[in-house]
Short mmCIF file of C-alpha atoms in Angstrom, two decimals:
data_model
loop_
_atom_site.label_atom_id
_atom_site.label_comp_id
_atom_site.label_asym_id
_atom_site.label_seq_id
_atom_site.Cartn_x
_atom_site.Cartn_y
_atom_site.Cartn_z
CA MET A 284 9.35 26.55 17.50
CA LYS A 285 11.45 23.61 16.33
CA ARG A 286 11.12 22.55 12.69
CA ALA A 287 10.70 18.89 11.73
CA ALA A 288 10.78 17.16 8.35
CA LEU A 289 9.71 13.59 7.62
CA HIS A 290 10.42 11.22 4.75
CA ASN A 291 8.69 7.92 4.09
CA LEU A 292 10.02 4.87 2.27
CA GLY A 293 8.03 1.76 1.47
CA CYS A 294 4.44 0.63 1.72
CA LYS A 295 1.07 2.22 2.51
CA VAL A 296 1.36 1.05 6.11
CA ASN A 297 4.64 2.94 6.41
CA ALA A 298 3.01 6.00 4.84
CA TYR A 299 0.18 5.85 7.39
CA GLU A 300 2.68 5.61 10.26
CA THR A 301 4.70 8.52 8.89
CA GLU A 302 1.56 10.68 8.78
CA SER A 303 0.75 9.62 12.33
CA MET A 304 4.24 10.56 13.54
CA GLN A 305 3.90 13.91 11.78
CA GLN A 306 0.65 14.61 13.60
CA LEU A 307 2.23 13.59 16.92
CA LEU A 308 5.00 16.12 16.30
CA GLU A 309 2.46 18.81 15.39
CA GLN A 310 0.64 18.15 18.66
CA ALA A 311 3.99 18.48 20.47
CA GLY A 312 4.49 21.95 18.99
CA TYR A 313 6.76 21.24 16.00
CA GLU A 314 6.46 23.08 12.71
CA ILE A 315 6.43 20.58 9.83
CA VAL A 316 8.51 21.57 6.80
CA PRO A 317 9.39 19.77 3.53
CA PHE A 318 12.22 17.27 3.75
CA ASP A 319 14.46 19.27 1.41
CA GLU A 320 14.37 22.30 3.71
CA ALA A 321 16.54 23.02 6.76
CA ALA A 322 15.04 21.48 9.88
CA ASP A 323 15.94 20.82 13.50
CA VAL A 324 14.67 17.26 13.30
CA TYR A 325 14.62 14.81 10.38
CA VAL A 326 12.59 11.62 10.66
CA ILE A 327 13.20 8.87 8.10
CA ASN A 328 10.68 6.03 8.23
CA THR A 329 12.79 3.29 6.69
CA CYS A 330 11.99 0.20 4.62
CA SER A 331 13.61 -3.23 4.62
CA VAL A 332 11.61 -5.18 2.05
CA THR A 333 14.62 -5.44 -0.30
CA ASN A 334 18.35 -4.74 -0.10
CA ILE A 335 17.73 -1.78 -2.42
CA ALA A 336 15.15 -0.40 0.01
CA GLU A 337 17.72 -0.60 2.81
CA ARG A 338 20.27 1.24 0.66
CA LYS A 339 17.74 4.00 -0.07
CA SER A 340 17.03 4.25 3.65
CA ARG A 341 20.72 4.81 4.38
CA GLN A 342 20.93 7.37 1.60
CA MET A 343 18.04 9.40 3.02
CA ILE A 344 19.57 9.27 6.52
CA HIS A 345 22.86 10.65 5.21
CA ARG A 346 21.09 13.24 3.05
CA ALA A 347 19.37 14.56 6.16
CA ARG A 348 22.66 14.81 8.02
CA ARG A 349 24.23 16.75 5.15
CA LYS A 350 21.25 19.10 5.00
CA ASN A 351 21.84 20.23 8.59
CA PRO A 352 24.82 18.75 10.48
CA ASP A 353 23.41 20.11 13.77
CA SER A 354 19.99 18.52 13.33
CA VAL A 355 18.65 15.47 15.12
CA VAL A 356 18.32 12.57 12.69
CA VAL A 357 15.78 9.90 13.60
CA ALA A 358 15.77 6.52 11.83
CA ALA A 359 12.56 4.58 12.39
CA GLY A 360 10.87 1.46 11.11
CA CYS A 361 11.69 -1.80 9.37
CA TYR A 362 15.36 -1.24 8.47
CA VAL A 363 16.06 -0.22 12.04
CA GLN A 364 14.21 -3.30 13.32
CA THR A 365 16.08 -5.79 11.12
CA ALA A 366 19.55 -4.17 11.22
CA LYS A 367 19.69 -2.57 14.66
CA GLU A 368 23.41 -3.14 15.18
CA GLN A 369 24.35 -1.79 11.76
CA VAL A 370 22.18 1.31 12.08
CA SER A 371 23.31 2.02 15.64
CA GLU A 372 26.90 2.23 14.38
CA ASP A 373 25.99 4.83 11.75
CA GLU A 374 27.23 8.19 13.05
CA ALA A 375 24.59 9.99 10.97
CA VAL A 376 21.83 8.63 13.23
CA ASP A 377 20.96 10.16 16.60
CA ILE A 378 17.77 8.28 17.52
CA LEU A 379 16.69 4.77 16.53
CA ILE A 380 13.03 3.77 16.75
CA GLY A 381 11.84 0.28 15.90
CA ASN A 382 8.39 -0.87 14.90
CA ASN A 383 5.76 -0.69 17.64
CA LYS A 384 7.75 2.21 19.17
CA LYS A 385 6.90 5.05 16.79
CA HIS A 386 4.36 6.56 19.18
CA GLU A 387 7.31 7.34 21.47
CA LEU A 388 8.84 9.80 18.98
CA PRO A 389 7.98 13.08 20.79
CA ALA A 390 9.15 11.69 24.16
CA LEU A 391 12.40 10.36 22.68
CA LEU A 392 13.12 13.72 21.09
CA GLU A 393 12.47 15.46 24.39
CA GLN A 394 14.87 13.04 26.08
CA PHE A 395 17.51 13.69 23.42
CA PHE A 396 17.26 17.48 23.63
CA ALA A 397 17.41 17.34 27.44
CA ALA A 398 20.62 15.31 27.29
CA ARG A 399 22.06 17.74 24.76
CA MET A 400 21.22 20.70 27.01
CA GLU A 401 22.99 18.96 29.89
CA GLN A 402 25.95 18.38 27.54
CA ALA A 403 25.84 14.67 28.25
CA SER A 404 28.69 12.74 26.71
CA GLU A 405 26.22 10.23 25.25
CA THR A 406 23.03 11.65 23.82
CA GLY A 407 22.05 8.82 21.46
CA VAL A 408 18.65 7.24 22.10
CA LEU A 409 17.70 3.67 21.19
CA SER A 410 14.14 2.36 21.30
CA VAL A 411 14.11 -0.93 19.44
CA GLY A 412 12.31 -3.74 21.20
CA ASP A 413 11.97 -7.43 20.41
CA ILE A 414 9.23 -7.28 17.80
CA ALA A 415 8.77 -11.06 17.87
CA ALA A 416 7.83 -10.92 21.55
CA ASP A 417 5.56 -7.85 21.32
CA ASN A 418 1.94 -8.87 20.79
CA THR A 419 0.39 -5.42 21.20
CA TYR A 420 -1.01 -3.32 18.38
CA GLU A 421 0.68 0.07 18.35
CA ALA A 422 -1.89 2.80 18.97
CA LEU A 423 -1.16 5.15 16.09
CA THR A 424 -3.97 7.25 14.62
CA VAL A 425 -4.49 9.96 12.01
CA SER A 426 -7.14 12.63 11.50
CA ARG A 427 -6.15 13.47 7.92
CA THR A 428 -3.91 12.13 5.17
CA ALA A 429 -1.87 13.59 2.32
CA GLU A 430 -4.66 12.70 -0.10
CA ARG A 431 -7.76 14.89 0.04
CA THR A 432 -10.39 12.39 -1.07
CA ARG A 433 -9.07 8.94 -0.18
CA ALA A 434 -7.87 7.95 3.31
CA TYR A 435 -5.69 4.93 4.00
CA ILE A 436 -6.54 3.34 7.34
CA LYS A 437 -4.09 0.94 8.97
CA VAL A 438 -6.04 -1.85 10.68
CA GLN A 439 -3.47 -4.61 11.14
CA ASP A 440 0.26 -5.21 11.61
CA GLY A 441 2.57 -8.18 11.40
CA CYS A 442 2.59 -11.42 9.39
CA ASN A 443 2.66 -15.12 10.30
CA GLN A 444 3.23 -16.45 6.77
CA PHE A 445 7.06 -16.57 6.47
CA CYS A 446 7.29 -16.74 2.70
CA SER A 447 10.80 -17.90 1.82
CA TYR A 448 11.75 -14.62 0.08
CA CYS A 449 10.32 -12.19 2.65
CA ILE A 450 11.93 -10.42 5.62
CA ILE A 451 8.74 -8.69 6.77
CA PRO A 452 7.75 -11.12 9.57
CA TYR A 453 11.14 -10.39 11.16
CA ALA A 454 10.66 -6.64 10.71
CA ARG A 455 7.00 -6.44 11.71
CA GLY A 456 6.50 -9.37 14.06
CA ARG A 457 3.41 -11.54 14.42
CA VAL A 458 -0.14 -10.59 13.48
CA ARG A 459 -1.66 -7.87 15.63
CA SER A 460 -5.06 -6.35 14.88
CA ARG A 461 -6.70 -3.06 15.76
CA GLU A 462 -10.00 -3.17 17.63
CA ILE A 463 -13.03 -2.73 15.38
CA SER A 464 -14.36 0.11 17.53
CA ASP A 465 -11.07 2.00 17.20
CA VAL A 466 -11.02 1.60 13.42
CA ARG A 467 -14.63 2.79 13.17
CA ALA A 468 -13.87 5.86 15.31
CA GLU A 469 -11.03 6.83 12.96
CA VAL A 470 -13.18 6.30 9.87
CA GLU A 471 -15.87 8.50 11.43
CA ARG A 472 -13.28 11.25 11.97
CA MET A 473 -12.21 10.94 8.35
CA ALA A 474 -15.82 11.21 7.19
CA LYS A 475 -16.31 14.37 9.27
CA ASN A 476 -13.16 15.80 7.66
CA GLY A 477 -14.64 15.30 4.20
CA TYR A 478 -13.12 12.03 3.01
CA ARG A 479 -15.44 10.01 0.77
CA GLU A 480 -13.34 6.84 0.40
CA VAL A 481 -11.32 4.75 2.84
CA VAL A 482 -8.77 2.06 2.02
CA LEU A 483 -8.26 -0.62 4.66
CA THR A 484 -4.62 -1.63 4.75
CA GLY A 485 -2.24 -3.75 6.78
CA ILE A 486 0.91 -5.83 6.54
CA HIS A 487 -1.17 -8.99 6.03
CA LEU A 488 -4.71 -7.67 5.79
CA SER A 489 -6.32 -11.09 5.33
CA SER A 490 -5.15 -12.08 8.82
CA TYR A 491 -7.09 -9.24 10.42
CA GLY A 492 -8.86 -10.37 13.58
CA VAL A 493 -7.24 -13.78 14.07
CA ASP A 494 -5.81 -12.49 17.36
CA LEU A 495 -9.06 -10.81 18.43
CA GLY A 496 -11.56 -13.53 17.61
CA SER A 497 -13.05 -11.42 14.83
CA SER A 498 -12.53 -11.22 11.06
CA LEU A 499 -11.86 -8.83 8.22
CA LEU A 500 -15.43 -9.33 7.02
CA GLN A 501 -16.81 -8.22 10.38
CA LEU A 502 -14.62 -5.11 10.26
CA ILE A 503 -15.76 -4.24 6.75
CA GLU A 504 -19.43 -4.65 7.69
CA GLU A 505 -18.95 -2.25 10.61
CA ILE A 506 -17.16 0.37 8.49
CA HIS A 507 -19.95 0.10 5.93
CA LYS A 508 -22.32 1.63 8.49
CA VAL A 509 -20.36 4.92 8.79
CA PRO A 510 -22.32 7.85 7.31
CA GLY A 511 -20.46 10.04 4.82
CA ILE A 512 -18.17 7.28 3.56
CA ALA A 513 -19.24 6.37 0.05
CA ARG A 514 -16.54 3.86 -0.85
CA ILE A 515 -14.58 1.14 0.93
CA ARG A 516 -11.52 -0.19 -0.86
CA LEU A 517 -9.42 -3.11 0.34
CA GLY A 518 -5.66 -3.45 0.35
CA SER A 519 -3.79 -6.57 -0.76
CA LEU A 520 -5.55 -9.86 0.04
CA GLU A 521 -4.44 -13.46 0.20
CA PRO A 522 -6.25 -15.63 -2.39
CA LYS A 523 -7.72 -18.15 0.07
CA ILE A 524 -9.73 -15.47 1.88
CA ILE A 525 -12.01 -15.33 -1.17
CA THR A 526 -14.60 -17.92 -0.22
CA GLU A 527 -18.17 -17.99 -1.48
CA THR A 528 -19.38 -16.49 1.80
CA PHE A 529 -16.77 -13.72 1.70
CA ALA A 530 -17.49 -12.77 -1.93
CA LYS A 531 -21.27 -12.91 -1.48
CA ARG A 532 -21.33 -10.77 1.66
CA LEU A 533 -19.00 -8.22 0.09
CA SER A 534 -21.27 -8.00 -2.95
CA GLU A 535 -24.20 -7.18 -0.68
CA MET A 536 -22.47 -4.00 0.54
CA PRO A 537 -22.86 -1.24 -2.09
CA LYS A 538 -19.94 0.82 -0.73
CA ILE A 539 -17.42 -1.94 -1.54
CA CYS A 540 -15.18 -1.14 -4.49
CA PRO A 541 -14.89 -4.15 -6.84
CA HIS A 542 -11.12 -3.70 -7.04
CA PHE A 543 -9.28 -6.68 -5.58
CA HIS A 544 -5.52 -7.08 -5.33
CA LEU A 545 -4.93 -10.81 -4.90
CA SER A 546 -1.27 -11.54 -4.34
CA LEU A 547 -0.11 -14.35 -6.67
CA GLN A 548 3.72 -14.19 -7.01
CA SER A 549 3.82 -17.17 -9.40
CA GLY A 550 1.44 -19.04 -11.67
CA CYS A 551 3.35 -22.29 -11.22
CA ASN A 552 2.60 -24.63 -8.30
CA GLU A 553 6.20 -25.84 -7.98
CA THR A 554 7.47 -22.27 -7.69
CA LEU A 555 4.74 -21.45 -5.18
CA LYS A 556 5.95 -24.36 -3.01
CA ARG A 557 9.51 -23.04 -2.99
CA MET A 558 8.15 -19.61 -2.10
CA ASN A 559 6.19 -21.18 0.80
CA ARG A 560 2.99 -19.64 -0.54
CA ARG A 561 0.05 -21.45 1.02
CA TYR A 562 -2.27 -21.93 -1.94
CA THR A 563 -2.29 -23.54 -5.36
CA CYS A 564 -3.01 -22.02 -8.74
CA ALA A 565 -6.37 -23.82 -8.77
CA GLU A 566 -7.32 -22.21 -5.43
CA TYR A 567 -6.26 -18.82 -6.76
CA GLU A 568 -8.32 -19.26 -9.91
CA ASN A 569 -11.33 -20.30 -7.84
CA GLY A 570 -11.10 -17.03 -5.86
CA CYS A 571 -11.05 -15.01 -9.08
CA ASN A 572 -14.05 -16.93 -10.42
CA LEU A 573 -16.00 -16.23 -7.24
CA LEU A 574 -15.31 -12.51 -7.47
CA ARG A 575 -16.45 -12.48 -11.09
CA ARG A 576 -19.58 -14.37 -10.15
CA TYR A 577 -20.64 -11.84 -7.53
CA PHE A 578 -19.34 -8.59 -9.06
CA ARG A 579 -19.85 -7.15 -12.53
CA HIS A 580 -16.44 -6.87 -14.18
CA PRO A 581 -14.29 -6.56 -11.02
CA ALA A 582 -10.76 -5.23 -11.36
CA ILE A 583 -8.41 -8.02 -10.28
CA THR A 584 -4.76 -7.05 -9.90
CA THR A 585 -1.77 -8.97 -8.62
CA ASP A 586 1.97 -9.18 -7.91
CA VAL A 587 4.32 -11.54 -9.75
CA ILE A 588 7.98 -12.30 -9.02
CA VAL A 589 10.06 -13.43 -12.00
CA GLY A 590 13.35 -15.25 -11.70
CA PHE A 591 12.73 -16.81 -8.29
CA PRO A 592 15.50 -19.33 -7.44
CA GLY A 593 15.00 -22.52 -9.44
CA GLU A 594 12.45 -21.02 -11.85
CA THR A 595 12.99 -22.87 -15.12
CA GLU A 596 11.88 -21.77 -18.57
CA GLU A 597 9.04 -24.30 -18.30
CA GLU A 598 7.91 -22.90 -14.94
CA PHE A 599 8.04 -19.36 -16.28
CA GLU A 600 5.97 -20.36 -19.31
CA THR A 601 3.44 -21.99 -16.97
CA THR A 602 3.17 -18.68 -15.12
CA ARG A 603 2.71 -16.77 -18.39
CA GLN A 604 -0.14 -18.98 -19.49
CA PHE A 605 -1.80 -18.81 -16.07
CA LEU A 606 -1.69 -15.00 -16.08
CA LYS A 607 -3.32 -14.94 -19.52
CA LYS A 608 -5.96 -17.41 -18.36
CA ILE A 609 -6.96 -15.23 -15.40
CA GLY A 610 -6.86 -11.97 -17.37
CA PHE A 611 -5.74 -9.24 -14.97
CA PHE A 612 -6.40 -5.51 -15.04
CA GLU A 613 -2.89 -4.81 -13.74
CA ILE A 614 0.14 -6.89 -12.77
CA HIS A 615 2.95 -5.52 -10.61
CA ILE A 616 6.01 -7.31 -11.94
CA PHE A 617 9.12 -7.69 -9.79
CA LYS A 618 12.47 -9.26 -10.60
CA TYR A 619 13.53 -11.48 -7.72
CA SER A 620 16.20 -9.87 -5.57
CA LYS A 621 18.12 -11.65 -2.85
CA ARG A 622 17.15 -10.52 0.63
CA ARG A 623 19.67 -11.26 3.37
CA GLY A 624 18.15 -13.23 6.21
CA THR A 625 15.64 -15.15 4.09
CA ARG A 626 15.70 -18.81 3.05
CA ALA A 627 15.46 -17.97 -0.65
CA ALA A 628 18.75 -16.07 -0.53
CA ASP A 629 20.56 -19.36 0.18
CA MET A 630 18.67 -21.48 -2.36
CA ASP A 631 20.50 -23.15 -5.22
CA SER A 632 19.85 -22.32 -8.89
CA GLN A 633 19.77 -18.54 -8.59
CA VAL A 634 18.53 -17.09 -11.89
CA PRO A 635 20.90 -14.77 -13.81
CA GLU A 636 19.95 -11.10 -13.96
CA GLN A 637 19.69 -11.02 -17.74
CA VAL A 638 17.18 -13.88 -17.62
CA LYS A 639 15.12 -12.06 -14.98
CA HIS A 640 15.12 -8.95 -17.14
CA ALA A 641 13.98 -10.85 -20.24
CA ARG A 642 11.18 -12.56 -18.34
CA SER A 643 10.06 -9.28 -16.83
CA GLU A 644 9.90 -7.66 -20.26
CA GLN A 645 7.90 -10.59 -21.61
CA LEU A 646 5.29 -10.22 -18.87
CA PHE A 647 4.98 -6.48 -19.52
CA GLN A 648 4.25 -7.30 -23.17
CA ASP A 649 1.68 -9.91 -22.12
CA LEU A 650 -0.04 -7.45 -19.78
CA ALA A 651 -0.70 -4.77 -22.40
CA PRO A 652 -3.59 -6.53 -24.19
CA MET A 653 -5.15 -7.61 -20.87
CA ASN A 654 -5.15 -4.03 -19.63
CA ALA A 655 -6.53 -2.70 -22.92
CA ALA A 656 -9.35 -5.26 -22.96
CA PHE A 657 -10.31 -4.39 -19.39
CA LEU A 658 -10.46 -0.65 -20.13
CA ASP A 659 -12.27 -1.02 -23.45
CA TYR A 660 -15.11 -2.82 -21.67
CA TYR A 661 -16.20 0.51 -20.16
CA ILE A 662 -16.55 2.47 -23.41
CA GLY A 663 -20.23 3.27 -23.83
CA ARG A 664 -21.04 2.21 -20.26
CA GLU A 665 -22.07 4.20 -17.23
CA VAL A 666 -19.50 4.59 -14.44
CA GLU A 667 -19.17 6.41 -11.14
CA VAL A 668 -16.08 8.58 -10.67
CA LEU A 669 -14.72 10.17 -7.51
CA ALA A 670 -13.25 13.42 -8.81
CA GLU A 671 -9.92 14.07 -7.11
CA GLU A 672 -7.97 16.80 -8.90
CA LYS A 673 -7.73 19.07 -11.93
CA VAL A 674 -5.18 18.18 -14.61
CA SER A 675 -4.34 19.30 -18.14
CA PHE A 676 -3.73 17.17 -21.23
CA GLY A 677 -2.88 18.88 -24.51
CA GLY A 678 -3.99 22.25 -23.18
CA VAL A 679 -7.42 20.97 -22.10
CA GLU A 680 -8.37 20.93 -18.42
CA TYR A 681 -10.07 17.91 -16.88
CA PHE A 682 -11.32 16.66 -13.55
CA LEU A 683 -9.41 13.43 -12.98
CA GLY A 684 -10.63 10.69 -10.69
CA HIS A 685 -11.13 6.96 -10.34
CA THR A 686 -14.02 4.59 -10.84
CA LYS A 687 -14.85 2.07 -8.13
CA GLU A 688 -12.64 -0.37 -10.07
CA TYR A 689 -9.78 2.15 -9.75
CA VAL A 690 -9.77 3.06 -13.42
CA LYS A 691 -8.56 6.61 -14.08
CA THR A 692 -11.26 8.69 -15.75
CA ALA A 693 -11.21 12.30 -16.95
CA ILE A 694 -14.13 14.76 -17.30
CA PRO A 695 -13.58 17.98 -19.34
CA THR A 696 -14.07 20.94 -17.01
CA GLU A 697 -15.15 23.20 -19.90
CA LEU A 698 -18.37 21.22 -20.26
CA TYR A 699 -19.34 22.01 -16.67
CA PRO A 700 -17.89 25.47 -15.86
CA ASP A 701 -20.20 26.08 -12.88
CA TRP A 702 -19.34 22.85 -11.11
CA ASP A 703 -16.62 22.32 -8.54
CA MET A 704 -16.40 18.55 -8.84
CA GLU A 705 -13.39 17.86 -6.64
CA ASN A 706 -14.23 15.28 -3.96
CA GLU A 707 -17.60 14.64 -5.60
CA LEU A 708 -19.05 11.42 -6.99
CA ILE A 709 -20.08 11.85 -10.61
CA ARG A 710 -21.95 9.38 -12.77
CA GLY A 711 -21.70 9.46 -16.52
CA THR A 712 -20.99 7.56 -19.72
CA VAL A 713 -17.51 6.71 -20.95
CA SER A 714 -17.03 7.81 -24.56
CA ALA A 715 -13.46 6.75 -25.36
CA ARG A 716 -9.96 6.34 -24.03
CA LEU A 717 -8.40 9.75 -23.55
CA LYS A 718 -4.90 8.35 -23.10
CA GLU A 719 -3.50 4.83 -22.93
CA HIS A 720 -4.63 4.24 -19.35
CA ILE A 721 -7.27 6.97 -18.90
CA LEU A 722 -10.93 6.85 -19.88
CA LEU A 723 -12.90 9.92 -21.04
CA MET A 724 -16.36 10.69 -19.61
CA ASN A 725 -18.11 13.60 -21.33
CA ASP A 726 -21.76 12.84 -20.67
CA VAL A 727 -22.73 13.39 -17.04
CA LEU A 728 -25.98 11.53 -16.37
CA LYS A 729 -26.68 12.63 -12.80
CA GLU A 730 -25.79 15.66 -10.77
CA LYS A 731 -22.94 15.43 -8.32
CA SER A 732 -23.61 13.75 -5.01
#
């Protein structure tokens, strides 16, 4: 039996596809081993979102080759798609697989091994199509994930937005959506395998269904019907999807987790224009207000890029004040990094690295009181926690899980020695903050579900 090892770089969509490729290899008779062990086949699912991500992809490819010089090294995914010529010249790579071709992995390996057996002078295999011309959704599926309680479900691929800093439309192609019936069938399999929560994810999730004549809301409403699934969480959303109708209908579905990641990138309208983001700060704020109208204390999180080309001190200060005005639970802060092949890389007024660093540090300082205020709201209140694992802090063992708002919460196991709470929904009262970002629940109000 041949041994295969896989390594994923990048986003949740990439992680889903890596797990799907792993299960395809298992079905083909491969034994899956950790990436740091000797294997006959190494599969690196690459990332291209930044130049650093591409460098890490190359490093993992070469690490695999050093681990076993006689192995077959497969490079797949976004870096392969955007830098096909460069990757094809890398002698460490045996097989190249672009996006929308990952389902071909077992067949391409079989082709490679057959050529090797025949001692063909050229055994390299290339399967990188024109992603811009491919309008089909790649039929990848999973029956389990690395997490035991929460399953990420890919429902959409591609992006039509073309933000000025982003390479992803060139790596992933145009929007392609998965049929609602196919998504539901996978969620039903996950429920039968014991998963209590699903997370719907995609490259541009808000665009789900535009190619099918359906919508993300219709998909969510269908998934809500699946027995056994207790929670539905959504991946990153575009602000303008949050209309009154969208927020109201979501609030009418009790399985929906009030945890919304609304991508912002900048709190300054002039910067948003240069980024080619298709909303204004006022529209973003309106979406947040709607969510807070229809949900009790929803967790709103976001992404912000500091130091985008042309960002002045005044524009940065405008962003700071806007972030404080909204009041986020979490902010993912990124320093702008040039990405070859994007319009922003050629823009004038590139911001010096030391300025980016200072602005990033300032936003981290601004975030701390927002995060603390959000967490402190729950002290003395009842919450529902999906218990996921056992952990120890200071010699005390806890069940650790997340609320529907994705707040980490710990329950002392010593208080409930006869309970096996993992993968169970527990309701109880929060008594304090155990650690900086973790709540403590030591009064269970209802038995496990």
